[in-house]
PDB file of C-alpha atoms in Angstrom:
ATOM      1  CA  UNK W   1     -52.581 -15.460  10.105  1.00 48.00           C
ATOM      2  CA  UNK W   2     -48.968 -15.150  11.007  1.00 49.00           C
ATOM      3  CA  UNK W   3     -47.446 -12.170  12.651  1.00 51.00           C
ATOM      4  CA  UNK W   4     -45.885  -9.859   9.459  1.00 55.00           C
ATOM      5  CA  UNK W   5     -42.414  -9.231  12.050  1.00 55.00           C
ATOM      6  CA  UNK W   6     -41.521 -13.552  12.462  1.00 58.00           C
ATOM      7  CA  UNK W   7     -41.230 -13.231   8.029  1.00 67.00           C
ATOM      8  CA  UNK W   8     -37.513 -12.461   6.978  1.00 74.00           C
ATOM      9  CA  UNK W   9     -36.930  -8.900   5.155  1.00 79.00           C
ATOM     10  CA  UNK W  10     -37.036  -9.651   1.648  1.00 88.00           C
ATOM     11  CA  UNK W  11     -34.442  -8.719  -0.568  1.00 91.00           C
ATOM     12  CA  UNK W  12     -36.182  -6.191  -2.298  1.00 93.00           C
ATOM     13  CA  UNK W  13     -37.498  -4.827   0.706  1.00 95.00           C
ATOM     14  CA  UNK W  14     -34.133  -4.839   2.089  1.00 95.00           C
ATOM     15  CA  UNK W  15     -33.135  -3.400  -1.176  1.00 96.00           C
ATOM     16  CA  UNK W  16     -35.413  -0.337  -0.550  1.00 96.00           C
ATOM     17  CA  UNK W  17     -34.930   0.397   3.402  1.00 96.00           C
ATOM     18  CA  UNK W  18     -31.139   1.069   1.953  1.00 97.00           C
ATOM     19  CA  UNK W  19     -32.069   3.540  -1.250  1.00 97.00           C
ATOM     20  CA  UNK W  20     -34.091   5.318   1.376  1.00 97.00           C
ATOM     21  CA  UNK W  21     -32.506   5.176   5.045  1.00 97.00           C
ATOM     22  CA  UNK W  22     -28.689   5.616   3.649  1.00 97.00           C
ATOM     23  CA  UNK W  23     -29.429   6.894   0.214  1.00 97.00           C
ATOM     24  CA  UNK W  24     -27.745   4.199  -2.024  1.00 97.00           C
ATOM     25  CA  UNK W  25     -28.704   3.986  -5.213  1.00 97.00           C
ATOM     26  CA  UNK W  26     -31.111   1.485  -6.226  1.00 96.00           C
ATOM     27  CA  UNK W  27     -28.427  -0.168  -8.614  1.00 97.00           C
ATOM     28  CA  UNK W  28     -26.097  -0.739  -5.365  1.00 97.00           C
ATOM     29  CA  UNK W  29     -28.697  -1.424  -2.780  1.00 97.00           C
ATOM     30  CA  UNK W  30     -29.941  -4.532  -5.339  1.00 96.00           C
ATOM     31  CA  UNK W  31     -25.734  -5.723  -5.483  1.00 96.00           C
ATOM     32  CA  UNK W  32     -26.003  -5.430  -1.703  1.00 97.00           C
ATOM     33  CA  UNK W  33     -29.201  -7.668  -1.441  1.00 96.00           C
ATOM     34  CA  UNK W  34     -27.650 -10.183  -4.127  1.00 93.00           C
ATOM     35  CA  UNK W  35     -27.419 -13.351  -0.996  1.00 92.00           C
ATOM     36  CA  UNK W  36     -27.738 -12.382   3.010  1.00 92.00           C
ATOM     37  CA  UNK W  37     -24.194 -12.299   3.147  1.00 93.00           C
ATOM     38  CA  UNK W  38     -23.183  -9.705   1.292  1.00 95.00           C
ATOM     39  CA  UNK W  39     -26.477  -7.907   2.955  1.00 96.00           C
ATOM     40  CA  UNK W  40     -25.116  -8.583   6.565  1.00 96.00           C
ATOM     41  CA  UNK W  41     -21.220  -7.644   5.312  1.00 97.00           C
ATOM     42  CA  UNK W  42     -22.619  -4.399   3.697  1.00 98.00           C
ATOM     43  CA  UNK W  43     -24.574  -3.763   7.020  1.00 97.00           C
ATOM     44  CA  UNK W  44     -22.049  -4.339   9.535  1.00 97.00           C
ATOM     45  CA  UNK W  45     -19.175  -2.394   7.944  1.00 98.00           C
ATOM     46  CA  UNK W  46     -21.584   0.761   7.354  1.00 98.00           C
ATOM     47  CA  UNK W  47     -22.673   0.727  11.051  1.00 97.00           C
ATOM     48  CA  UNK W  48     -19.320   0.755  11.745  1.00 97.00           C
ATOM     49  CA  UNK W  49     -17.512   3.479   9.800  1.00 96.00           C
ATOM     50  CA  UNK W  50     -20.653   5.342   8.666  1.00 96.00           C
ATOM     51  CA  UNK W  51     -20.542   5.262   5.153  1.00 96.00           C
ATOM     52  CA  UNK W  52     -22.616   3.187   3.717  1.00 97.00           C
ATOM     53  CA  UNK W  53     -21.366   4.733  -0.512  1.00 97.00           C
ATOM     54  CA  UNK W  54     -18.206   3.777   0.479  1.00 96.00           C
ATOM     55  CA  UNK W  55     -18.608   0.053   1.805  1.00 97.00           C
ATOM     56  CA  UNK W  56     -21.039  -0.312  -1.458  1.00 97.00           C
ATOM     57  CA  UNK W  57     -17.885   0.552  -3.821  1.00 97.00           C
ATOM     58  CA  UNK W  58     -15.423  -1.153  -2.017  1.00 97.00           C
ATOM     59  CA  UNK W  59     -18.455  -4.524  -2.215  1.00 97.00           C
ATOM     60  CA  UNK W  60     -19.110  -3.986  -5.805  1.00 97.00           C
ATOM     61  CA  UNK W  61     -15.721  -2.996  -6.891  1.00 96.00           C
ATOM     62  CA  UNK W  62     -12.507  -4.814  -5.015  1.00 96.00           C
ATOM     63  CA  UNK W  63     -14.028  -7.267  -3.119  1.00 97.00           C
ATOM     64  CA  UNK W  64     -16.668  -8.582  -6.057  1.00 96.00           C
ATOM     65  CA  UNK W  65     -13.460  -8.270  -8.100  1.00 96.00           C
ATOM     66  CA  UNK W  66     -11.174 -10.708  -6.076  1.00 96.00           C
ATOM     67  CA  UNK W  67     -14.083 -12.594  -5.262  1.00 96.00           C
ATOM     68  CA  UNK W  68     -14.506 -13.075  -9.269  1.00 95.00           C
ATOM     69  CA  UNK W  69     -10.808 -14.158  -9.780  1.00 96.00           C
ATOM     70  CA  UNK W  70     -10.451 -16.538  -7.450  1.00 96.00           C
ATOM     71  CA  UNK W  71     -13.813 -17.821  -7.766  1.00 96.00           C
ATOM     72  CA  UNK W  72     -14.468 -17.526  -4.033  1.00 94.00           C
ATOM     73  CA  UNK W  73     -17.876 -16.578  -1.799  1.00 93.00           C
ATOM     74  CA  UNK W  74     -17.782 -13.795   0.360  1.00 94.00           C
ATOM     75  CA  UNK W  75     -18.093 -15.836   3.679  1.00 92.00           C
ATOM     76  CA  UNK W  76     -14.310 -16.936   2.568  1.00 94.00           C
ATOM     77  CA  UNK W  77     -13.202 -13.208   2.133  1.00 95.00           C
ATOM     78  CA  UNK W  78      -9.856 -12.539   3.690  1.00 96.00           C
ATOM     79  CA  UNK W  79     -10.922  -9.052   4.881  1.00 97.00           C
ATOM     80  CA  UNK W  80     -13.935  -9.036   7.462  1.00 96.00           C
ATOM     81  CA  UNK W  81     -16.744  -6.260   7.568  1.00 97.00           C
ATOM     82  CA  UNK W  82     -15.084  -4.582  10.541  1.00 97.00           C
ATOM     83  CA  UNK W  83     -11.928  -4.237   8.813  1.00 97.00           C
ATOM     84  CA  UNK W  84     -13.002  -2.979   5.435  1.00 98.00           C
ATOM     85  CA  UNK W  85     -15.102  -0.443   7.823  1.00 97.00           C
ATOM     86  CA  UNK W  86     -11.790   0.232   9.265  1.00 97.00           C
ATOM     87  CA  UNK W  87      -9.625   1.210   6.368  1.00 97.00           C
ATOM     88  CA  UNK W  88     -12.922   3.301   5.093  1.00 96.00           C
ATOM     89  CA  UNK W  89     -12.545   5.303   8.455  1.00 95.00           C
ATOM     90  CA  UNK W  90      -8.506   5.999   7.324  1.00 94.00           C
ATOM     91  CA  UNK W  91     -10.038   7.186   4.083  1.00 91.00           C
ATOM     92  CA  UNK W  92     -12.451   9.361   5.458  1.00 90.00           C
ATOM     93  CA  UNK W  93     -10.620  10.935   8.077  1.00 87.00           C
ATOM     94  CA  UNK W  94      -7.883  11.808   5.683  1.00 85.00           C
ATOM     95  CA  UNK W  95      -5.233   9.300   7.257  1.00 89.00           C
ATOM     96  CA  UNK W  96      -4.748   7.226   3.305  1.00 89.00           C
ATOM     97  CA  UNK W  97      -5.452   8.573   0.026  1.00 85.00           C
ATOM     98  CA  UNK W  98      -7.807   5.701  -2.744  1.00 86.00           C
ATOM     99  CA  UNK W  99      -4.349   5.186  -3.852  1.00 85.00           C
ATOM    100  CA  UNK W 100      -2.831   4.128  -0.407  1.00 89.00           C
ATOM    101  CA  UNK W 101      -5.887   2.486   0.593  1.00 94.00           C
ATOM    102  CA  UNK W 102      -6.025   0.232  -2.435  1.00 94.00           C
ATOM    103  CA  UNK W 103      -2.408  -0.723  -1.247  1.00 94.00           C
ATOM    104  CA  UNK W 104      -3.312  -1.826   2.190  1.00 96.00           C
ATOM    105  CA  UNK W 105      -6.460  -3.497   0.838  1.00 97.00           C
ATOM    106  CA  UNK W 106      -4.140  -5.977  -1.135  1.00 96.00           C
ATOM    107  CA  UNK W 107      -1.985  -6.393   2.122  1.00 96.00           C
ATOM    108  CA  UNK W 108      -4.944  -7.584   4.277  1.00 97.00           C
ATOM    109  CA  UNK W 109      -6.407  -9.533   1.136  1.00 97.00           C
ATOM    110  CA  UNK W 110      -2.698 -11.321   0.553  1.00 96.00           C
ATOM    111  CA  UNK W 111      -2.632 -12.103   4.185  1.00 95.00           C
ATOM    112  CA  UNK W 112       0.471  -9.748   4.532  1.00 95.00           C
ATOM    113  CA  UNK W 113      -1.251  -8.688   7.827  1.00 93.00           C
ATOM    114  CA  UNK W 114      -4.681  -7.753   9.221  1.00 93.00           C
ATOM    115  CA  UNK W 115      -4.184  -4.931  11.041  1.00 95.00           C
ATOM    116  CA  UNK W 116      -5.331  -1.783   8.997  1.00 96.00           C
ATOM    117  CA  UNK W 117      -3.045   1.016  11.292  1.00 95.00           C
ATOM    118  CA  UNK W 118      -0.531  -0.967  11.841  1.00 95.00           C
ATOM    119  CA  UNK W 119      -0.393  -1.975   7.717  1.00 95.00           C
ATOM    120  CA  UNK W 120      -0.322   2.120   7.171  1.00 92.00           C
ATOM    121  CA  UNK W 121       2.958   2.514   9.399  1.00 90.00           C
ATOM    122  CA  UNK W 122       4.310  -0.576   8.237  1.00 92.00           C
ATOM    123  CA  UNK W 123       4.105   0.250   4.686  1.00 88.00           C
ATOM    124  CA  UNK W 124       4.900   4.681   5.161  1.00 86.00           C
ATOM    125  CA  UNK W 125       1.412   5.151   3.907  1.00 87.00           C
ATOM    126  CA  UNK W 126       0.087   7.724   5.866  1.00 85.00           C
ATOM    127  CA  UNK W 127      -0.933  11.198   4.315  1.00 79.00           C
ATOM    128  CA  UNK W 128       0.982  14.202   5.316  1.00 71.00           C
ATOM    129  CA  UNK W 129      -0.910  17.351   5.998  1.00 68.00           C
ATOM    130  CA  UNK W 130       2.487  18.719   7.597  1.00 70.00           C
ATOM    131  CA  UNK W 131       1.561  22.364   6.204  1.00 75.00           C
ATOM    132  CA  UNK W 132       5.414  23.663   6.255  1.00 79.00           C
ATOM    133  CA  UNK W 133       6.563  20.698   4.655  1.00 81.00           C
ATOM    134  CA  UNK W 134       4.134  20.783   1.744  1.00 83.00           C
ATOM    135  CA  UNK W 135       4.703  24.630   1.446  1.00 86.00           C
ATOM    136  CA  UNK W 136       9.020  24.130   0.807  1.00 87.00           C
ATOM    137  CA  UNK W 137       7.349  20.874  -1.485  1.00 88.00           C
ATOM    138  CA  UNK W 138       5.698  23.421  -3.399  1.00 90.00           C
ATOM    139  CA  UNK W 139       8.383  26.690  -3.105  1.00 91.00           C
ATOM    140  CA  UNK W 140      10.732  23.519  -4.796  1.00 91.00           C
ATOM    141  CA  UNK W 141       8.267  23.355  -7.914  1.00 92.00           C
ATOM    142  CA  UNK W 142       7.461  26.265  -8.569  1.00 92.00           C
ATOM    143  CA  UNK W 143      11.046  27.383  -8.609  1.00 92.00           C
ATOM    144  CA  UNK W 144      11.684  24.651 -11.133  1.00 93.00           C
ATOM    145  CA  UNK W 145       8.591  24.751 -13.210  1.00 92.00           C
ATOM    146  CA  UNK W 146       8.604  28.158 -13.932  1.00 92.00           C
ATOM    147  CA  UNK W 147       6.610  27.520 -17.286  1.00 92.00           C
ATOM    148  CA  UNK W 148       4.100  25.387 -16.074  1.00 91.00           C
ATOM    149  CA  UNK W 149       3.548  28.398 -13.615  1.00 92.00           C
ATOM    150  CA  UNK W 150       3.515  31.296 -16.826  1.00 92.00           C
ATOM    151  CA  UNK W 151       0.839  28.651 -18.702  1.00 92.00           C
ATOM    152  CA  UNK W 152      -1.376  28.377 -15.435  1.00 90.00           C
ATOM    153  CA  UNK W 153      -0.785  32.657 -15.207  1.00 90.00           C
ATOM    154  CA  UNK W 154      -1.895  32.538 -19.152  1.00 90.00           C
ATOM    155  CA  UNK W 155      -5.404  30.878 -18.063  1.00 89.00           C
ATOM    156  CA  UNK W 156      -3.977  27.267 -19.423  1.00 88.00           C
ATOM    157  CA  UNK W 157      -5.710  24.726 -16.308  1.00 86.00           C
ATOM    158  CA  UNK W 158      -3.799  21.756 -17.868  1.00 90.00           C
ATOM    159  CA  UNK W 159      -0.847  23.756 -16.207  1.00 91.00           C
ATOM    160  CA  UNK W 160      -2.208  23.775 -12.543  1.00 92.00           C
ATOM    161  CA  UNK W 161      -3.100  19.833 -12.649  1.00 90.00           C
ATOM    162  CA  UNK W 162       0.706  19.307 -13.969  1.00 92.00           C
ATOM    163  CA  UNK W 163       2.056  21.527 -11.058  1.00 92.00           C
ATOM    164  CA  UNK W 164      -0.064  19.635  -8.493  1.00 91.00           C
ATOM    165  CA  UNK W 165       1.815  16.289  -9.922  1.00 90.00           C
ATOM    166  CA  UNK W 166       4.800  17.434  -9.500  1.00 91.00           C
ATOM    167  CA  UNK W 167       4.076  18.085  -5.466  1.00 90.00           C
ATOM    168  CA  UNK W 168       2.801  14.525  -5.370  1.00 88.00           C
ATOM    169  CA  UNK W 169       5.787  13.353  -7.019  1.00 89.00           C
ATOM    170  CA  UNK W 170       8.332  15.692  -4.804  1.00 89.00           C
ATOM    171  CA  UNK W 171       6.204  14.309  -1.488  1.00 85.00           C
ATOM    172  CA  UNK W 172       6.170  10.791  -2.531  1.00 81.00           C
ATOM    173  CA  UNK W 173       2.338  10.546  -3.005  1.00 78.00           C
ATOM    174  CA  UNK W 174       2.627  11.831   0.556  1.00 81.00           C
ATOM    175  CA  UNK W 175       0.491  15.276   0.191  1.00 83.00           C
ATOM    176  CA  UNK W 176      -2.755  15.321   1.028  1.00 81.00           C
ATOM    177  CA  UNK W 177      -3.736  16.392  -2.999  1.00 82.00           C
ATOM    178  CA  UNK W 178      -6.755  18.236  -2.384  1.00 83.00           C
ATOM    179  CA  UNK W 179      -4.437  20.610   0.426  1.00 84.00           C
ATOM    180  CA  UNK W 180      -1.713  20.507  -2.145  1.00 87.00           C
ATOM    181  CA  UNK W 181      -4.044  22.139  -4.760  1.00 88.00           C
ATOM    182  CA  UNK W 182      -5.342  24.737  -1.879  1.00 88.00           C
ATOM    183  CA  UNK W 183      -1.643  25.911  -1.297  1.00 89.00           C
ATOM    184  CA  UNK W 184      -0.761  25.888  -4.786  1.00 90.00           C
ATOM    185  CA  UNK W 185      -3.231  28.367  -6.260  1.00 89.00           C
ATOM    186  CA  UNK W 186      -2.602  30.691  -2.822  1.00 88.00           C
ATOM    187  CA  UNK W 187       0.446  30.674  -3.549  1.00 87.00           C
ATOM    188  CA  UNK W 188      -0.132  31.203  -7.187  1.00 87.00           C
ATOM    189  CA  UNK W 189      -2.236  34.204  -6.514  1.00 80.00           C
ATOM    190  CA  UNK W 190      -5.059  32.000  -7.916  1.00 55.00           C
TER     191      UNK W 190
END
């Protein structure tokens, strides 16, 4: 009789492990185990950045979309698992926004560069967490958008989103949206 340890892990068992150990939804886990290559890529990236759900999202989203449109196999993907993990780590630590991460991914995929940090610098995508600079931008936006400020004070939540939008625009998308929202609320006495 064969020893259980010799058997390769079956996709279903692997998917169950991704659900129980990594907390992935069942659908994501099934998608991660559609092939051994997919599962290995997922595990490598997950171990490197410790963000199972984000890795799964990128694999099911951007990566699958491109592989499908280019008729490629995952083995031919120009973005290695470790590189994807480095990109996800930069989203997690607040260096770049999700939007900027897509631009970096695009550059990685098209072969414009292979280093996540170098691309973030080259494209000037680093999110600004400089509170002083952000406060100055917010003061300008509030001064220039008195009507939105009045609407917000009258209880219109939409006006607040419009102000955050203006701040993001004024910072050329570099402000950290969560931080901008918090500072804005504080300035508005919300």
